[in-house]
XYZ file of C-alpha atoms in Angstrom:
585
model
C 78.969 13.909 97.757
C 76.921 15.235 94.845
C 78.612 18.135 93.116
C 75.386 20.162 92.773
C 75.060 20.702 96.563
C 75.058 24.452 97.119
C 75.404 24.365 100.919
C 78.082 21.828 101.910
C 78.492 23.337 105.380
C 74.822 22.913 106.289
C 74.820 19.467 104.680
C 77.782 18.270 106.777
C 76.210 19.499 110.029
C 72.975 17.654 109.269
C 74.980 14.536 108.373
C 76.698 14.617 111.784
C 73.309 14.734 113.503
C 72.048 11.919 111.271
C 75.027 9.682 112.104
C 74.598 10.288 115.854
C 70.869 9.437 115.643
C 71.699 6.236 113.741
C 74.234 5.228 116.402
C 71.603 5.739 119.113
C 68.982 3.943 116.952
C 66.753 7.034 117.317
C 63.746 7.659 115.091
C 65.151 11.147 114.512
C 67.465 9.455 111.999
C 64.687 9.442 109.398
C 64.045 13.190 109.904
C 67.718 14.050 109.486
C 67.989 11.694 106.506
C 65.173 13.532 104.735
C 66.780 16.921 105.427
C 70.209 15.614 104.364
C 68.847 14.322 101.045
C 67.143 17.673 100.379
C 70.378 19.609 101.009
C 72.362 17.247 98.761
C 69.956 17.845 95.869
C 69.649 21.630 96.298
C 72.058 23.577 93.990
C 71.005 26.998 95.366
C 73.451 28.642 97.811
C 71.769 30.140 100.892
C 73.107 33.335 102.466
C 71.573 32.415 105.846
C 70.495 29.045 107.377
C 66.908 30.319 107.748
C 66.507 30.124 103.955
C 66.828 26.329 104.157
C 63.324 26.120 105.618
C 61.956 25.963 102.080
C 63.480 22.471 101.687
C 61.646 19.260 102.483
C 62.444 17.863 105.927
C 63.726 21.137 107.430
C 61.564 22.987 109.949
C 61.908 25.818 112.465
C 63.632 23.644 115.053
C 66.319 22.467 112.652
C 66.828 26.028 111.350
C 67.558 27.222 114.912
C 70.167 24.480 115.345
C 71.743 25.386 112.016
C 71.857 29.050 113.054
C 73.600 28.116 116.334
C 76.170 26.055 114.428
C 76.684 28.906 111.959
C 77.216 31.389 114.835
C 79.823 29.099 116.466
C 81.521 28.507 113.130
C 81.779 32.261 112.430
C 83.148 32.997 115.924
C 85.779 30.258 115.671
C 86.953 31.412 112.246
C 86.669 35.170 112.792
C 83.945 35.583 110.192
C 80.934 37.931 110.340
C 77.616 36.241 111.042
C 75.356 36.449 107.968
C 72.308 38.623 108.510
C 68.882 37.049 108.375
C 67.165 38.042 105.086
C 64.243 40.461 105.242
C 60.717 39.074 105.130
C 59.124 38.679 101.744
C 56.521 41.075 100.436
C 53.764 38.571 101.005
C 54.670 38.102 104.668
C 54.863 41.916 105.144
C 51.363 42.225 103.812
C 50.119 39.574 106.208
C 51.846 41.301 109.135
C 50.234 44.613 108.118
C 46.824 42.978 107.980
C 47.257 41.636 111.485
C 48.247 45.081 112.823
C 45.314 46.800 111.125
C 47.319 48.811 108.573
C 45.818 50.007 105.312
C 48.121 47.718 103.357
C 45.948 44.783 104.379
C 43.673 45.548 101.438
C 46.361 44.189 99.113
C 46.150 40.685 100.600
C 44.382 38.277 98.263
C 42.440 35.418 99.812
C 43.370 31.964 98.524
C 40.751 29.593 97.288
C 40.914 26.346 99.282
C 41.143 23.298 97.067
C 38.767 20.437 97.823
C 40.467 17.435 99.451
C 40.790 14.530 97.010
C 42.722 11.491 98.292
C 45.479 10.140 96.081
C 45.254 6.870 94.157
C 45.588 3.774 96.435
C 46.085 5.877 99.582
C 44.289 5.253 102.870
C 41.540 7.802 102.243
C 40.986 6.502 98.706
C 40.617 2.916 99.937
C 38.259 3.844 102.810
C 35.894 5.734 100.497
C 35.720 2.808 98.042
C 35.160 0.328 100.884
C 32.279 2.372 102.355
C 30.789 2.728 98.864
C 30.888 -1.065 98.385
C 29.168 -1.550 101.755
C 26.536 1.028 100.814
C 25.731 -0.801 97.568
C 25.284 -3.996 99.632
C 22.621 -2.139 101.680
C 24.968 -1.728 104.639
C 24.984 1.991 105.390
C 27.680 1.967 108.089
C 30.529 -0.227 109.241
C 33.021 -0.753 112.040
C 36.735 -0.190 111.755
C 37.439 -3.923 111.278
C 34.851 -4.281 108.509
C 36.150 -1.229 106.651
C 39.803 -2.323 106.950
C 38.990 -5.759 105.513
C 37.391 -4.269 102.399
C 39.776 -1.332 102.028
C 43.075 -3.238 102.176
C 42.769 -4.495 98.589
C 42.471 -0.863 97.374
C 45.497 0.448 99.313
C 49.265 -0.022 99.049
C 49.872 0.747 102.752
C 48.770 -1.467 105.641
C 45.692 -0.616 107.708
C 46.920 -2.600 110.706
C 50.682 -2.148 110.942
C 52.694 1.058 110.734
C 55.685 1.251 108.432
C 59.138 1.377 110.016
C 59.921 4.793 111.461
C 56.246 5.856 111.364
C 53.628 5.835 114.087
C 50.536 5.795 111.870
C 48.774 3.410 109.496
C 46.512 3.935 106.491
C 43.561 4.047 108.894
C 44.678 7.489 110.136
C 43.226 8.914 106.889
C 39.787 8.369 108.432
C 40.250 11.458 110.648
C 40.888 13.628 107.590
C 37.796 12.233 105.852
C 35.680 12.993 108.927
C 37.114 16.515 109.232
C 36.443 17.226 105.544
C 32.835 16.083 105.855
C 33.084 12.997 103.634
C 32.471 10.475 106.431
C 30.197 10.676 109.467
C 31.215 8.959 112.708
C 28.744 8.039 115.460
C 28.099 5.558 118.245
C 30.237 3.454 120.600
C 31.882 1.365 119.341
C 32.311 3.857 116.519
C 30.625 3.239 113.194
C 31.310 5.138 109.997
C 29.168 5.978 106.980
C 29.464 8.168 103.896
C 27.826 11.575 103.767
C 26.148 12.759 100.565
C 29.359 14.587 99.615
C 31.365 11.455 100.410
C 29.134 9.284 98.212
C 29.597 11.695 95.311
C 33.394 11.715 95.717
C 33.583 7.927 96.148
C 31.629 7.335 92.940
C 33.951 9.661 91.030
C 36.987 7.843 92.430
C 35.489 4.527 91.399
C 34.920 5.798 87.852
C 38.565 6.885 87.689
C 39.615 3.486 89.040
C 37.535 1.666 86.405
C 39.010 3.806 83.633
C 42.517 2.975 84.877
C 41.674 -0.747 84.900
C 40.161 -0.729 81.415
C 43.153 1.180 80.032
C 45.513 -1.494 81.373
C 43.500 -4.411 79.884
C 43.795 -5.661 76.269
C 41.330 -4.079 73.855
C 39.974 -7.489 72.850
C 38.802 -8.343 76.391
C 34.985 -8.647 76.613
C 33.306 -6.055 78.849
C 30.119 -7.949 79.743
C 29.543 -8.850 83.400
C 29.614 -12.571 82.671
C 32.925 -12.264 80.884
C 34.305 -10.206 83.757
C 33.342 -12.901 86.269
C 34.914 -15.611 84.153
C 38.048 -13.460 83.883
C 38.262 -13.214 87.682
C 37.817 -16.986 88.008
C 40.474 -17.503 85.374
C 42.889 -15.231 87.266
C 42.258 -17.123 90.512
C 42.794 -20.442 88.748
C 46.033 -19.220 87.192
C 47.352 -17.944 90.527
C 46.477 -21.276 92.142
C 48.270 -23.147 89.356
C 51.323 -20.899 89.765
C 51.344 -21.655 93.497
C 51.186 -25.396 92.821
C 54.028 -25.127 90.292
C 56.110 -23.092 92.725
C 55.762 -25.674 95.466
C 56.259 -28.575 93.085
C 59.467 -26.991 91.786
C 61.136 -27.707 95.129
C 61.325 -31.385 94.313
C 64.171 -30.623 91.888
C 66.356 -29.676 94.851
C 67.683 -32.313 97.282
C 66.287 -31.245 100.653
C 67.846 -34.060 102.667
C 71.326 -35.176 101.768
C 72.555 -38.222 103.637
C 76.226 -38.840 104.358
C 75.679 -42.593 103.936
C 75.861 -44.358 100.554
C 72.635 -45.301 98.838
C 73.176 -48.972 99.624
C 72.896 -48.188 103.347
C 69.386 -46.822 102.858
C 68.139 -50.116 101.438
C 68.972 -51.784 104.774
C 65.920 -50.065 106.268
C 63.541 -51.918 103.944
C 63.407 -54.995 106.171
C 62.889 -52.827 109.245
C 59.987 -51.001 107.614
C 58.410 -54.210 106.372
C 58.381 -55.666 109.882
C 56.722 -52.625 111.457
C 52.996 -51.927 111.175
C 51.885 -48.318 110.755
C 48.632 -47.057 112.263
C 46.330 -45.788 109.504
C 43.937 -42.828 109.550
C 41.312 -42.866 106.808
C 40.404 -39.677 104.824
C 37.133 -39.129 106.713
C 38.785 -39.522 110.140
C 40.946 -36.370 110.287
C 40.766 -32.592 109.917
C 43.417 -30.131 108.753
C 44.846 -27.550 111.148
C 47.405 -24.776 110.706
C 49.844 -24.747 113.650
C 51.212 -21.254 114.376
C 54.192 -20.470 116.549
C 53.033 -18.495 119.592
C 55.909 -16.034 119.054
C 54.546 -14.974 115.655
C 52.923 -11.662 116.536
C 52.132 -8.412 114.729
C 53.432 -6.292 117.594
C 53.625 -6.526 121.386
C 50.324 -4.705 121.794
C 48.476 -7.103 119.461
C 49.729 -10.655 119.945
C 46.653 -12.425 118.560
C 46.468 -10.631 115.213
C 47.757 -13.579 113.170
C 45.402 -16.063 114.780
C 42.363 -13.783 114.620
C 42.874 -12.914 110.942
C 43.366 -16.561 109.932
C 40.260 -17.668 111.852
C 38.288 -14.832 110.217
C 39.309 -16.258 106.826
C 37.995 -19.722 107.750
C 41.271 -21.426 108.742
C 41.409 -23.753 111.761
C 44.386 -22.577 113.819
C 46.307 -24.007 116.772
C 48.866 -21.794 118.526
C 51.880 -23.474 120.157
C 55.486 -22.798 121.016
C 57.239 -24.596 118.156
C 60.745 -26.053 118.122
C 61.272 -25.375 114.404
C 59.682 -23.054 111.872
C 56.839 -20.599 112.327
C 53.996 -22.407 110.538
C 53.291 -26.088 109.887
C 50.163 -28.057 109.002
C 48.861 -31.160 110.775
C 46.157 -33.733 110.161
C 44.367 -34.201 113.485
C 42.247 -37.252 114.214
C 38.623 -36.249 114.797
C 37.503 -36.334 118.430
C 41.023 -36.843 119.779
C 42.939 -34.426 122.018
C 46.088 -36.564 122.057
C 48.995 -34.928 120.209
C 50.193 -38.399 119.183
C 47.162 -38.504 116.864
C 48.398 -35.363 115.036
C 50.462 -36.111 111.911
C 52.779 -33.413 110.556
C 52.201 -32.769 106.837
C 55.057 -32.173 104.389
C 55.122 -28.362 104.444
C 56.816 -25.896 106.786
C 57.232 -22.106 106.662
C 59.865 -19.870 108.219
C 58.705 -16.226 108.291
C 61.085 -13.289 108.500
C 60.553 -9.560 108.359
C 63.322 -7.774 106.486
C 64.753 -6.279 109.692
C 64.550 -9.705 111.412
C 66.450 -11.203 108.487
C 69.227 -8.642 108.969
C 69.423 -9.473 112.681
C 69.556 -13.225 112.002
C 72.378 -12.747 109.477
C 74.342 -10.694 112.010
C 74.019 -13.131 114.924
C 74.372 -16.360 112.908
C 70.783 -17.629 113.327
C 70.239 -17.382 109.572
C 72.627 -20.249 108.746
C 71.609 -22.298 111.788
C 67.882 -22.083 110.986
C 68.409 -23.024 107.327
C 70.416 -26.086 108.379
C 67.721 -27.208 110.809
C 64.978 -26.666 108.224
C 66.785 -28.858 105.692
C 67.241 -31.553 108.352
C 63.577 -31.412 109.389
C 62.610 -34.223 107.004
C 59.805 -32.079 105.536
C 59.690 -32.118 101.756
C 58.416 -28.593 101.057
C 60.269 -25.850 102.926
C 59.150 -22.242 102.306
C 60.972 -19.108 103.426
C 58.689 -16.031 103.596
C 60.332 -12.588 103.735
C 58.182 -9.516 104.475
C 59.227 -6.133 103.069
C 59.153 -4.343 106.429
C 61.654 -1.725 107.696
C 63.597 -1.452 104.459
C 65.656 1.387 105.950
C 67.330 -1.075 108.328
C 68.095 -3.386 105.413
C 69.594 -0.544 103.371
C 71.869 0.440 106.247
C 73.057 -3.163 106.514
C 73.535 -3.482 102.735
C 71.017 -4.608 100.130
C 73.724 -6.498 98.255
C 74.387 -8.696 101.288
C 70.662 -9.360 101.732
C 70.227 -10.207 98.052
C 73.134 -12.636 98.326
C 71.507 -14.300 101.343
C 68.156 -14.623 99.546
C 69.837 -16.049 96.442
C 71.665 -18.577 98.632
C 68.336 -19.718 100.076
C 67.038 -20.603 96.615
C 70.102 -21.763 94.695
C 72.378 -23.320 97.314
C 69.858 -24.538 99.901
C 67.039 -25.357 97.486
C 64.414 -23.645 99.677
C 61.447 -21.937 98.036
C 61.464 -18.166 98.690
C 58.289 -16.066 98.859
C 58.453 -12.279 99.297
C 55.426 -10.349 100.574
C 54.800 -6.634 101.039
C 53.205 -6.714 104.490
C 51.740 -8.918 107.198
C 48.299 -9.036 105.562
C 49.757 -10.371 102.306
C 51.580 -13.032 104.330
C 48.294 -14.074 105.939
C 46.626 -14.309 102.506
C 49.526 -16.484 101.354
C 49.053 -18.816 104.350
C 45.380 -19.122 103.453
C 46.297 -20.081 99.849
C 48.827 -22.658 101.061
C 46.245 -24.143 103.439
C 43.741 -24.555 100.611
C 46.391 -26.143 98.405
C 47.426 -28.594 101.144
C 43.798 -29.653 101.546
C 43.689 -30.391 97.807
C 46.963 -32.354 97.887
C 45.916 -34.538 100.829
C 42.246 -34.940 99.914
C 41.177 -38.612 99.917
C 44.606 -39.617 101.212
C 45.105 -42.407 103.748
C 47.669 -41.276 106.323
C 50.023 -43.685 108.104
C 51.886 -42.845 111.295
C 55.553 -43.885 111.243
C 56.288 -45.839 114.463
C 58.232 -43.625 116.840
C 60.326 -46.398 118.430
C 62.244 -47.078 115.196
C 63.132 -43.410 114.551
C 66.310 -41.724 115.794
C 67.926 -38.460 114.827
C 70.624 -40.410 112.984
C 68.298 -42.519 110.804
C 65.350 -40.098 110.531
C 66.123 -38.620 107.107
C 67.008 -42.011 105.604
C 63.791 -43.552 106.954
C 61.770 -40.721 105.446
C 63.388 -41.327 102.046
C 62.569 -45.034 102.182
C 58.981 -44.356 103.249
C 58.606 -41.922 100.342
C 59.774 -44.625 97.938
C 57.251 -47.007 99.466
C 54.558 -44.322 99.208
C 55.282 -43.850 95.486
C 55.108 -47.598 94.800
C 51.742 -48.191 96.482
C 48.388 -47.909 94.758
C 46.038 -45.128 95.802
C 46.869 -41.945 97.692
C 48.844 -42.669 100.847
C 51.305 -40.695 102.966
C 53.702 -41.802 105.715
C 54.169 -39.104 108.350
C 55.542 -38.635 111.874
C 53.362 -37.415 114.723
C 53.756 -33.959 116.237
C 55.526 -34.937 119.527
C 58.103 -36.982 117.599
C 58.631 -34.166 115.095
C 59.249 -31.688 117.920
C 61.622 -34.075 119.677
C 63.647 -34.720 116.518
C 63.937 -31.023 115.633
C 64.552 -29.464 119.025
C 67.416 -26.996 118.933
C 69.528 -28.790 121.545
C 68.198 -32.337 121.444
C 70.002 -33.325 118.230
C 73.133 -31.210 118.661
C 76.315 -32.975 117.604
C 79.700 -32.711 119.340
C 80.920 -30.645 116.387
C 78.151 -28.068 116.974
C 78.743 -27.980 120.737
C 82.480 -27.455 120.175
C 81.702 -24.658 117.690
C 79.397 -22.897 120.151
C 81.969 -23.207 122.940
C 84.576 -21.435 120.817
C 82.070 -18.750 119.757
C 81.490 -17.775 123.397
C 84.897 -16.065 123.300
C 84.420 -12.359 122.681
C 85.154 -11.378 119.067
C 85.008 -14.946 117.705
C 82.375 -15.602 115.052
C 81.573 -18.844 113.252
C 84.219 -18.327 110.539
C 87.073 -17.856 113.012
C 85.895 -20.773 115.124
C 85.706 -23.079 112.088
C 89.170 -22.035 110.915
C 90.610 -23.225 114.247
C 88.481 -26.395 114.181
C 90.061 -27.400 110.872
C 93.405 -27.656 112.705
C 92.068 -28.943 116.032
C 88.854 -30.793 115.084
C 87.943 -31.940 118.627
C 88.168 -30.423 122.112
C 90.603 -33.224 123.042
C 92.997 -32.308 120.225
C 92.900 -28.637 121.302
C 93.689 -29.538 124.913
C 96.604 -31.743 123.803
C 97.975 -28.869 121.705
C 98.507 -26.755 124.837
C 100.625 -29.433 126.511
C 104.381 -28.914 126.375
C 104.055 -25.271 125.314
C 105.658 -22.357 127.089
C 103.383 -19.635 128.418
C 104.070 -17.324 125.456
C 103.627 -20.135 122.903
C 100.364 -21.241 124.512
C 98.963 -17.702 124.450
C 99.797 -17.407 120.720
C 98.529 -20.897 119.796
C 95.330 -19.842 118.005
C 96.953 -16.750 116.471
C 99.833 -18.778 114.961
C 97.565 -21.679 113.895
C 95.279 -19.414 111.820
C 97.992 -17.125 110.443
C 97.675 -18.625 106.948
C 93.904 -17.932 106.755
C 92.315 -14.875 105.168
C 92.044 -11.840 107.454
C 88.483 -12.349 108.643
C 89.294 -15.928 109.773
C 92.457 -15.137 111.706
C 92.538 -15.077 115.474
C 93.873 -11.882 117.058
C 96.257 -11.652 119.983
C 93.557 -10.906 122.582
C 91.259 -13.708 121.398
C 94.172 -16.172 121.352
C 95.127 -15.123 124.889
C 91.503 -15.592 126.015
C 91.439 -19.080 124.468
C 94.476 -20.000 126.539
C 92.862 -18.692 129.741
C 89.746 -20.815 129.138
C 91.256 -23.973 127.601
C 94.967 -24.119 128.374
C 95.658 -22.413 131.703
C 96.145 -24.702 134.759
C 93.494 -22.676 136.605
C 91.145 -19.808 135.853
C 92.356 -16.344 136.900
C 90.833 -15.443 140.273
C 89.999 -11.746 140.212
C 88.900 -11.742 143.874
C 92.307 -12.960 145.068
C 94.026 -10.375 142.871
C 91.877 -7.618 144.319
C 92.537 -8.822 147.866
C 96.230 -9.008 147.104
C 96.255 -5.461 145.818
C 94.407 -4.287 148.883
C 96.859 -5.943 151.236
């Protein structure tokens, strides 16, 4: 603990409450955490718990609990209970004024400061958005219109509350209305600036412009034409960066075949004998396919789809077998999914707290493996900075290691966004880039009857070589039903994976422990044979003895080894009903 803490007793009590709230996954954890941090940083020693109310995060309710703990502590240790300090002179004067005493004349009235929202806060962004609408001859606006314009001026989200909080940046609107800067009327509600609000918004914009000019080089032209060209240049540079980022994935091998290169050339004759149905550039449209489970929150399941459609993106929502977002080229006028070709880009989206959960339960490794086996050339992993508190409790070092593994070991492109709205903007940019990549491209559908899970990746490699050797822009792709069938979670499961999952059903056995046993007994048959000829004690210790030479986290314990014997080696499963009946008789 920090040495400058002046009240270790109070600090330890608050820490106990904080730990209990964390165990119960209660939101009160954040309140106790704030109070705990304040006590750790405070070097002043308090004579009574009530004096701690001056610290951030500590209110009347927490002071009462601290007083109760102090009273119990003094009784248990035979110490006198500290007396509550007398009220300050200022509070005495206020009390006298309330009771009508003559001392009330000494009270000085405070001048109320005008409310000015902070830079890039919710109120700041709302005022600038309403000012922009006013200059476009639109005097009022709905909540949706204001949020769209205001989001670029605000660091917080207008649509999704931060972890541990129940409010968004939009809640600043109530303060603006109460202070007289914004007028609300009508149903559905519409908002417009008052004269005072217009004056404040213009001042905030001047401050914003001065901040922007101070951050720009002195040699930058200030004319309006130069400013517009600068904006276009910035957009072009960001688009070029995005293209370079996606192109950089080609340096990493996304599909590694276990067969030698000579085996791949055997597919050339098969490909040459099969005709591929062609779709010309003017015969298809681009669609973004969104997993139906990608939602903002349970109360707003269509947020993703609505925001993408509002930004001009054609969206189809489906329950997807792999990934959260893919793009397809759909034949015009056709409702047959066989006429939908899956383009070479897929996105897996994770919030920071979801990433922690997937690391804990093993989905993180499983999903990465399936993404690399998807046959799609450009795989993107999007991580949203949401609920950072959960990530910090899990360990930021472990998360950073996982994110580094995604890029360096797995060769998957990683994109980090601040919130859900930034993720949506990124999807819009990717969609525009995909349209550029596949513009004027003739698409060929790979025949489904020649594709199996075993030869899929090799066939894709050969088709890519053929694609590179042909003149003009062409692409060989699989249709959506075939893609889903090849990448279903259970449809392509190998015996090795099934065996691994069977072992992991034993309580306390994770993937590492299961794999350590599989190195010694690589198949279920070899494990069953190992139990034969063993005495009861030897059979119960089989897994424990077999993994004794492994590091501690890969060893099997006595209980897990005994459970393995009951499931795999015992002549019959223990019948609890018979045992209970036997005890009763």
